[in-house]
Amino acid sequence: MKRATKISTALGGAAAVLLGMVVAAPLSASAQSTARAGLHVSDGRILEANGNDFVMRGVNHPHTWYTQHTAAIGHIKDLGANTVRVVLSSGDRWYKNDTEDVTNVVSLCKRNRLICVLEVHDTTGYGEESEAASLDRAVDYWIDIQDAIKGEEDHVVLNIGNEPHGNQGYQNWTPDTISAINRLRDEDFHHLIMVDAPNWGQDWSNTMRTNARRVFDSDPHANTVFSIHMYGVYETRSAVSSYLNDFVNAGLPILVGEFGHYHSDGNPDEDAILEISEQLGTGYLGWSWSGNSGGVDYLDMVVNFDPNRLTEWGERIFNGPNGIAATAVEATIYGDGNGPGGSDEGTTDGGSGGPGGPGDDTEAPTAPG
């Protein structure tokens, strides 16, 4: 999730001034993409192992707070998505999603022919949110549950930590992110790695924008994609366009990892996000399927996890212009590209929520998270 912090739209001007700070440059020798198994980056694009271009079109699912709603993964597929970003907890703030649980999540994603982006949510707002965990702690978690995703490079993207710095201490984002990436590589993780921006994901300080090349080149596998979260900072089409185009022009992979149609810190331009992402061929993952609370329930795409009760936001992102149903293309790893959704393929509600277990923690974080 994200912090409700009003940032002046005057930042649009600042962003324009900083346009080009992510300078286009030839990839270093260490960053030359080579053929490899699994999802990977080449020339600023995300490709499958067979070289097919893959553009993420999907939504976020709050699994760690609602582990009983496993049917949601199939329902998300049924509405046309090709990707689901799944909220996990390292145990630092919420009930830990262990190896068994994550293995099941990956299995459900594969059964439902979805690419699975897994993220640790405990890092949200680190440096400003007192209970938030560091990226280093998130890496500890990935190492601990590595068996759940080992060998799944075709199907799983490792999103190290959600919104890993708030509006304080965000200057540490670059060294912290580089360190996290290299620790994962040292531990034999070969997955496509996704890194979130600081400033509660919105990068109003342009920290990720300015240092993205340095971070990308630090990855010995040259296999990192950048994720910007677009809420109130991105109220205008120009702000959306400037940020995404800056990365694309620099040959760096970028996607919108979270966004909504409205938020307490401003009114993001969701039409521009969808349209420009489609024009550029970059991915987007809307926030979120269901279960939002604390006054931000307007971000629910369906009512009470019922796929037959789309909200205004759900209708927009799934069925509107440049939405998921019109633009998502299934990953070729699943064969003919036309496989059915899997809500009727063994994905049922009731999952792992026994007494005292994760299913009892059904309160999603309010803003700031």
PDB file of C-alpha atoms in Angstrom, residues 149-359:
ATOM      1  CA  ILE A 149      10.709 -20.275  -5.860  1.00  0.00           C
ATOM      2  CA  LYS A 150      13.919 -22.028  -6.869  1.00  0.00           C
ATOM      3  CA  GLY A 151      13.675 -23.182 -10.472  1.00  0.00           C
ATOM      4  CA  GLU A 152      10.608 -21.001 -11.107  1.00  0.00           C
ATOM      5  CA  GLU A 153      12.390 -18.290 -13.092  1.00  0.00           C
ATOM      6  CA  ASP A 154       9.920 -18.745 -15.978  1.00  0.00           C
ATOM      7  CA  HIS A 155       6.954 -17.998 -13.732  1.00  0.00           C
ATOM      8  CA  VAL A 156       8.090 -15.868 -10.769  1.00  0.00           C
ATOM      9  CA  VAL A 157       9.359 -12.299 -10.452  1.00  0.00           C
ATOM     10  CA  LEU A 158      11.034 -11.434  -7.143  1.00  0.00           C
ATOM     11  CA  ASN A 159       9.920  -7.966  -5.962  1.00  0.00           C
ATOM     12  CA  ILE A 160      12.411  -7.485  -3.095  1.00  0.00           C
ATOM     13  CA  GLY A 161      10.331  -5.178  -0.897  1.00  0.00           C
ATOM     14  CA  ASN A 162       7.311  -2.917  -1.209  1.00  0.00           C
ATOM     15  CA  GLU A 163       7.930   0.857  -1.111  1.00  0.00           C
ATOM     16  CA  PRO A 164      11.185   0.321   0.790  1.00  0.00           C
ATOM     17  CA  HIS A 165      11.705   3.903   1.955  1.00  0.00           C
ATOM     18  CA  GLY A 166       9.280   6.587   3.070  1.00  0.00           C
ATOM     19  CA  ASN A 167       9.877  10.330   2.890  1.00  0.00           C
ATOM     20  CA  GLN A 168      12.757  10.171   5.360  1.00  0.00           C
ATOM     21  CA  GLY A 169      16.056   8.426   4.770  1.00  0.00           C
ATOM     22  CA  TYR A 170      15.198   7.813   1.124  1.00  0.00           C
ATOM     23  CA  GLN A 171      18.718   8.961   0.201  1.00  0.00           C
ATOM     24  CA  ASN A 172      19.799   5.455   1.246  1.00  0.00           C
ATOM     25  CA  TRP A 173      17.604   3.836  -1.392  1.00  0.00           C
ATOM     26  CA  THR A 174      20.393   3.416  -3.948  1.00  0.00           C
ATOM     27  CA  PRO A 175      23.031   1.698  -1.767  1.00  0.00           C
ATOM     28  CA  ASP A 176      20.362  -0.331   0.032  1.00  0.00           C
ATOM     29  CA  THR A 177      18.892  -1.551  -3.259  1.00  0.00           C
ATOM     30  CA  ILE A 178      22.286  -2.384  -4.768  1.00  0.00           C
ATOM     31  CA  SER A 179      23.226  -4.319  -1.635  1.00  0.00           C
ATOM     32  CA  ALA A 180      19.935  -6.256  -1.684  1.00  0.00           C
ATOM     33  CA  ILE A 181      20.283  -7.212  -5.346  1.00  0.00           C
ATOM     34  CA  ASN A 182      23.842  -8.418  -4.898  1.00  0.00           C
ATOM     35  CA  ARG A 183      23.017 -10.420  -1.769  1.00  0.00           C
ATOM     36  CA  LEU A 184      20.302 -12.220  -3.710  1.00  0.00           C
ATOM     37  CA  ARG A 185      22.630 -12.958  -6.608  1.00  0.00           C
ATOM     38  CA  ASP A 186      25.291 -14.224  -4.200  1.00  0.00           C
ATOM     39  CA  GLU A 187      22.659 -16.623  -2.819  1.00  0.00           C
ATOM     40  CA  ASP A 188      22.008 -18.076  -6.277  1.00  0.00           C
ATOM     41  CA  PHE A 189      18.744 -16.305  -7.113  1.00  0.00           C
ATOM     42  CA  HIS A 190      18.498 -16.130 -10.916  1.00  0.00           C
ATOM     43  CA  HIS A 191      15.037 -14.569 -11.123  1.00  0.00           C
ATOM     44  CA  LEU A 192      13.998 -11.315 -12.710  1.00  0.00           C
ATOM     45  CA  ILE A 193      14.242  -8.902  -9.766  1.00  0.00           C
ATOM     46  CA  MET A 194      11.810  -6.004  -9.347  1.00  0.00           C
ATOM     47  CA  VAL A 195      12.725  -2.980  -7.226  1.00  0.00           C
ATOM     48  CA  ASP A 196      10.218  -0.433  -5.923  1.00  0.00           C
ATOM     49  CA  ALA A 197      10.868   3.290  -5.777  1.00  0.00           C
ATOM     50  CA  PRO A 198      11.317   5.182  -2.486  1.00  0.00           C
ATOM     51  CA  ASN A 199       9.040   7.954  -1.156  1.00  0.00           C
ATOM     52  CA  TRP A 200       6.294   5.412  -0.478  1.00  0.00           C
ATOM     53  CA  GLY A 201       6.820   4.134  -3.995  1.00  0.00           C
ATOM     54  CA  GLN A 202       6.146   7.441  -5.767  1.00  0.00           C
ATOM     55  CA  ASP A 203       9.728   8.737  -6.169  1.00  0.00           C
ATOM     56  CA  TRP A 204       8.754  12.395  -5.964  1.00  0.00           C
ATOM     57  CA  SER A 205      12.432  13.035  -5.101  1.00  0.00           C
ATOM     58  CA  ASN A 206      13.503  11.370  -8.384  1.00  0.00           C
ATOM     59  CA  THR A 207      15.925   9.192  -6.430  1.00  0.00           C
ATOM     60  CA  MET A 208      15.178   6.056  -8.437  1.00  0.00           C
ATOM     61  CA  ARG A 209      14.873   8.042 -11.627  1.00  0.00           C
ATOM     62  CA  THR A 210      18.340   9.528 -11.200  1.00  0.00           C
ATOM     63  CA  ASN A 211      20.112   6.376  -9.990  1.00  0.00           C
ATOM     64  CA  ALA A 212      18.376   3.674 -12.023  1.00  0.00           C
ATOM     65  CA  ARG A 213      21.290   3.154 -14.402  1.00  0.00           C
ATOM     66  CA  ARG A 214      23.695   2.694 -11.511  1.00  0.00           C
ATOM     67  CA  VAL A 215      21.374   0.174  -9.873  1.00  0.00           C
ATOM     68  CA  PHE A 216      20.788  -1.751 -13.089  1.00  0.00           C
ATOM     69  CA  ASP A 217      24.495  -1.970 -13.868  1.00  0.00           C
ATOM     70  CA  SER A 218      25.186  -3.243 -10.349  1.00  0.00           C
ATOM     71  CA  ASP A 219      23.184  -6.416 -11.045  1.00  0.00           C
ATOM     72  CA  PRO A 220      25.672  -9.033 -12.295  1.00  0.00           C
ATOM     73  CA  HIS A 221      22.788 -10.701 -14.175  1.00  0.00           C
ATOM     74  CA  ALA A 222      21.567  -7.429 -15.732  1.00  0.00           C
ATOM     75  CA  ASN A 223      18.099  -8.601 -14.813  1.00  0.00           C
ATOM     76  CA  THR A 224      16.385  -5.877 -12.777  1.00  0.00           C
ATOM     77  CA  VAL A 225      13.128  -4.069 -13.567  1.00  0.00           C
ATOM     78  CA  PHE A 226      12.025  -0.815 -11.905  1.00  0.00           C
ATOM     79  CA  SER A 227       8.577  -0.294 -10.375  1.00  0.00           C
ATOM     80  CA  ILE A 228       6.996   3.119  -9.822  1.00  0.00           C
ATOM     81  CA  HIS A 229       3.780   3.474  -7.789  1.00  0.00           C
ATOM     82  CA  MET A 230       1.483   6.188  -9.113  1.00  0.00           C
ATOM     83  CA  TYR A 231      -0.915   7.930  -6.776  1.00  0.00           C
ATOM     84  CA  GLY A 232      -1.272  11.630  -5.936  1.00  0.00           C
ATOM     85  CA  VAL A 233       2.117  12.637  -7.339  1.00  0.00           C
ATOM     86  CA  TYR A 234       0.853  11.600 -10.764  1.00  0.00           C
ATOM     87  CA  GLU A 235      -2.266  13.713 -11.094  1.00  0.00           C
ATOM     88  CA  THR A 236      -1.368  14.917 -14.581  1.00  0.00           C
ATOM     89  CA  ARG A 237      -0.735  13.240 -17.893  1.00  0.00           C
ATOM     90  CA  SER A 238       2.557  15.110 -18.229  1.00  0.00           C
ATOM     91  CA  ALA A 239       3.870  13.708 -14.936  1.00  0.00           C
ATOM     92  CA  VAL A 240       2.976  10.157 -15.980  1.00  0.00           C
ATOM     93  CA  SER A 241       4.433  10.543 -19.454  1.00  0.00           C
ATOM     94  CA  SER A 242       7.636  12.234 -18.310  1.00  0.00           C
ATOM     95  CA  TYR A 243       8.487   9.543 -15.776  1.00  0.00           C
ATOM     96  CA  LEU A 244       7.788   6.512 -17.949  1.00  0.00           C
ATOM     97  CA  ASN A 245       9.339   7.969 -21.097  1.00  0.00           C
ATOM     98  CA  ASP A 246      12.525   8.874 -19.265  1.00  0.00           C
ATOM     99  CA  PHE A 247      13.159   5.207 -18.482  1.00  0.00           C
ATOM    100  CA  VAL A 248      12.102   3.940 -21.891  1.00  0.00           C
ATOM    101  CA  ASN A 249      14.338   6.459 -23.657  1.00  0.00           C
ATOM    102  CA  ALA A 250      17.235   5.363 -21.453  1.00  0.00           C
ATOM    103  CA  GLY A 251      16.693   1.714 -22.348  1.00  0.00           C
ATOM    104  CA  LEU A 252      15.770   0.802 -18.787  1.00  0.00           C
ATOM    105  CA  PRO A 253      12.832  -1.516 -17.940  1.00  0.00           C
ATOM    106  CA  ILE A 254       9.980   0.195 -16.084  1.00  0.00           C
ATOM    107  CA  LEU A 255       6.407  -0.607 -15.083  1.00  0.00           C
ATOM    108  CA  VAL A 256       3.703   0.875 -12.855  1.00  0.00           C
ATOM    109  CA  GLY A 257       3.633  -1.595  -9.970  1.00  0.00           C
ATOM    110  CA  GLU A 258       0.717   0.070  -8.166  1.00  0.00           C
ATOM    111  CA  PHE A 259      -1.841   2.748  -8.996  1.00  0.00           C
ATOM    112  CA  GLY A 260      -5.468   3.606  -8.385  1.00  0.00           C
ATOM    113  CA  HIS A 261      -8.221   5.780  -9.797  1.00  0.00           C
ATOM    114  CA  TYR A 262      -8.221   8.003  -6.721  1.00  0.00           C
ATOM    115  CA  HIS A 263      -6.296   8.376  -3.486  1.00  0.00           C
ATOM    116  CA  SER A 264      -6.251  10.455  -0.335  1.00  0.00           C
ATOM    117  CA  ASP A 265      -3.054  12.228  -1.400  1.00  0.00           C
ATOM    118  CA  GLY A 266      -4.494  13.324  -4.738  1.00  0.00           C
ATOM    119  CA  ASN A 267      -6.272  12.143  -7.858  1.00  0.00           C
ATOM    120  CA  PRO A 268      -3.966  10.065 -10.085  1.00  0.00           C
ATOM    121  CA  ASP A 269      -4.670  10.184 -13.807  1.00  0.00           C
ATOM    122  CA  GLU A 270      -5.504   6.536 -14.322  1.00  0.00           C
ATOM    123  CA  ASP A 271      -6.553   7.101 -17.933  1.00  0.00           C
ATOM    124  CA  ALA A 272      -3.103   8.480 -18.730  1.00  0.00           C
ATOM    125  CA  ILE A 273      -1.386   5.639 -16.862  1.00  0.00           C
ATOM    126  CA  LEU A 274      -3.279   3.020 -18.860  1.00  0.00           C
ATOM    127  CA  GLU A 275      -2.984   4.787 -22.213  1.00  0.00           C
ATOM    128  CA  ILE A 276       0.694   5.719 -21.972  1.00  0.00           C
ATOM    129  CA  SER A 277       1.636   2.277 -20.677  1.00  0.00           C
ATOM    130  CA  GLU A 278      -0.079   0.767 -23.701  1.00  0.00           C
ATOM    131  CA  GLN A 279       1.609   3.203 -26.082  1.00  0.00           C
ATOM    132  CA  LEU A 280       5.042   2.448 -24.640  1.00  0.00           C
ATOM    133  CA  GLY A 281       4.427  -1.274 -24.237  1.00  0.00           C
ATOM    134  CA  THR A 282       5.224  -1.125 -20.519  1.00  0.00           C
ATOM    135  CA  GLY A 283       3.456  -3.019 -17.768  1.00  0.00           C
ATOM    136  CA  TYR A 284       0.977  -2.014 -15.093  1.00  0.00           C
ATOM    137  CA  LEU A 285      -0.425  -3.691 -11.963  1.00  0.00           C
ATOM    138  CA  GLY A 286      -3.377  -1.959 -10.317  1.00  0.00           C
ATOM    139  CA  TRP A 287      -3.983  -1.776  -6.562  1.00  0.00           C
ATOM    140  CA  SER A 288      -5.871  -3.888  -5.546  1.00  0.00           C
ATOM    141  CA  TRP A 289      -8.263  -6.834  -5.840  1.00  0.00           C
ATOM    142  CA  SER A 290     -10.229  -6.483  -2.576  1.00  0.00           C
ATOM    143  CA  GLY A 291      -9.937  -6.044   1.190  1.00  0.00           C
ATOM    144  CA  ASN A 292      -8.748  -2.431   1.492  1.00  0.00           C
ATOM    145  CA  SER A 293      -9.746  -0.773   4.755  1.00  0.00           C
ATOM    146  CA  GLY A 294      -9.333   2.370   6.847  1.00  0.00           C
ATOM    147  CA  GLY A 295     -11.058   4.694   4.420  1.00  0.00           C
ATOM    148  CA  VAL A 296      -9.342   3.520   1.251  1.00  0.00           C
ATOM    149  CA  ASP A 297     -11.837   0.796   0.385  1.00  0.00           C
ATOM    150  CA  TYR A 298     -12.548   2.738  -2.829  1.00  0.00           C
ATOM    151  CA  LEU A 299      -9.401   1.010  -4.149  1.00  0.00           C
ATOM    152  CA  ASP A 300     -11.162  -2.385  -4.095  1.00  0.00           C
ATOM    153  CA  MET A 301     -11.754  -3.748  -7.604  1.00  0.00           C
ATOM    154  CA  VAL A 302     -14.414  -6.195  -6.445  1.00  0.00           C
ATOM    155  CA  VAL A 303     -16.741  -6.126  -3.460  1.00  0.00           C
ATOM    156  CA  ASN A 304     -15.836  -8.590  -0.691  1.00  0.00           C
ATOM    157  CA  PHE A 305     -13.712 -10.753  -3.010  1.00  0.00           C
ATOM    158  CA  ASP A 306     -16.722 -11.478  -5.237  1.00  0.00           C
ATOM    159  CA  PRO A 307     -15.600 -11.457  -8.901  1.00  0.00           C
ATOM    160  CA  ASN A 308     -19.190 -10.898 -10.007  1.00  0.00           C
ATOM    161  CA  ARG A 309     -19.382  -7.550  -8.161  1.00  0.00           C
ATOM    162  CA  LEU A 310     -16.953  -5.258  -9.908  1.00  0.00           C
ATOM    163  CA  THR A 311     -16.603  -1.787  -8.436  1.00  0.00           C
ATOM    164  CA  GLU A 312     -16.243   1.344 -10.542  1.00  0.00           C
ATOM    165  CA  TRP A 313     -12.468   0.974 -10.277  1.00  0.00           C
ATOM    166  CA  GLY A 314     -12.617  -2.718 -11.125  1.00  0.00           C
ATOM    167  CA  GLU A 315     -14.777  -2.074 -14.171  1.00  0.00           C
ATOM    168  CA  ARG A 316     -12.378   0.633 -15.336  1.00  0.00           C
ATOM    169  CA  ILE A 317      -9.151  -1.308 -15.047  1.00  0.00           C
ATOM    170  CA  PHE A 318     -10.450  -4.619 -16.360  1.00  0.00           C
ATOM    171  CA  ASN A 319     -12.933  -3.572 -19.029  1.00  0.00           C
ATOM    172  CA  GLY A 320     -12.219   0.072 -19.870  1.00  0.00           C
ATOM    173  CA  PRO A 321     -10.105   1.531 -22.699  1.00  0.00           C
ATOM    174  CA  ASN A 322      -6.507   0.269 -22.563  1.00  0.00           C
ATOM    175  CA  GLY A 323      -7.571  -1.951 -19.664  1.00  0.00           C
ATOM    176  CA  ILE A 324      -6.537  -5.478 -18.823  1.00  0.00           C
ATOM    177  CA  ALA A 325      -9.127  -7.367 -20.881  1.00  0.00           C
ATOM    178  CA  ALA A 326      -8.249  -5.393 -24.022  1.00  0.00           C
ATOM    179  CA  THR A 327      -4.456  -5.480 -23.719  1.00  0.00           C
ATOM    180  CA  ALA A 328      -3.222  -8.475 -21.692  1.00  0.00           C
ATOM    181  CA  VAL A 329      -1.451 -11.257 -23.571  1.00  0.00           C
ATOM    182  CA  GLU A 330      -0.826 -14.532 -21.762  1.00  0.00           C
ATOM    183  CA  ALA A 331       2.791 -15.609 -21.264  1.00  0.00           C
ATOM    184  CA  THR A 332       3.864 -18.092 -23.921  1.00  0.00           C
ATOM    185  CA  ILE A 333       5.328 -20.373 -21.241  1.00  0.00           C
ATOM    186  CA  TYR A 334       1.747 -21.573 -20.801  1.00  0.00           C
ATOM    187  CA  GLY A 335       1.477 -22.906 -24.329  1.00  0.00           C
ATOM    188  CA  ASP A 336      -1.188 -21.765 -26.742  1.00  0.00           C
ATOM    189  CA  GLY A 337      -1.769 -18.442 -24.980  1.00  0.00           C
ATOM    190  CA  ASN A 338      -5.487 -19.076 -24.742  1.00  0.00           C
ATOM    191  CA  GLY A 339      -5.735 -21.229 -21.656  1.00  0.00           C
ATOM    192  CA  PRO A 340      -8.731 -20.892 -19.369  1.00  0.00           C
ATOM    193  CA  GLY A 341      -8.694 -19.223 -16.019  1.00  0.00           C
ATOM    194  CA  GLY A 342      -8.418 -21.548 -13.083  1.00  0.00           C
ATOM    195  CA  SER A 343     -11.055 -20.587 -10.554  1.00  0.00           C
ATOM    196  CA  ASP A 344     -12.577 -24.006 -11.216  1.00  0.00           C
ATOM    197  CA  GLU A 345      -9.262 -25.863 -11.146  1.00  0.00           C
ATOM    198  CA  GLY A 346      -8.795 -26.627  -7.491  1.00  0.00           C
ATOM    199  CA  THR A 347      -8.470 -23.018  -6.303  1.00  0.00           C
ATOM    200  CA  THR A 348     -10.853 -22.664  -3.410  1.00  0.00           C
ATOM    201  CA  ASP A 349     -11.468 -20.292  -0.536  1.00  0.00           C
ATOM    202  CA  GLY A 350     -10.684 -21.577   2.894  1.00  0.00           C
ATOM    203  CA  GLY A 351      -6.889 -21.899   2.536  1.00  0.00           C
ATOM    204  CA  SER A 352      -4.524 -21.661   5.454  1.00  0.00           C
ATOM    205  CA  GLY A 353      -6.500 -19.622   7.939  1.00  0.00           C
ATOM    206  CA  GLY A 354      -6.756 -21.868  10.968  1.00  0.00           C
ATOM    207  CA  PRO A 355      -7.024 -20.516  14.514  1.00  0.00           C
ATOM    208  CA  GLY A 356      -4.089 -18.238  15.205  1.00  0.00           C
ATOM    209  CA  GLY A 357      -2.926 -18.619  11.614  1.00  0.00           C
ATOM    210  CA  PRO A 358      -2.547 -16.032   8.870  1.00  0.00           C
ATOM    211  CA  GLY A 359      -6.181 -16.282   7.831  1.00  0.00           C
TER     212      GLY A 359
END
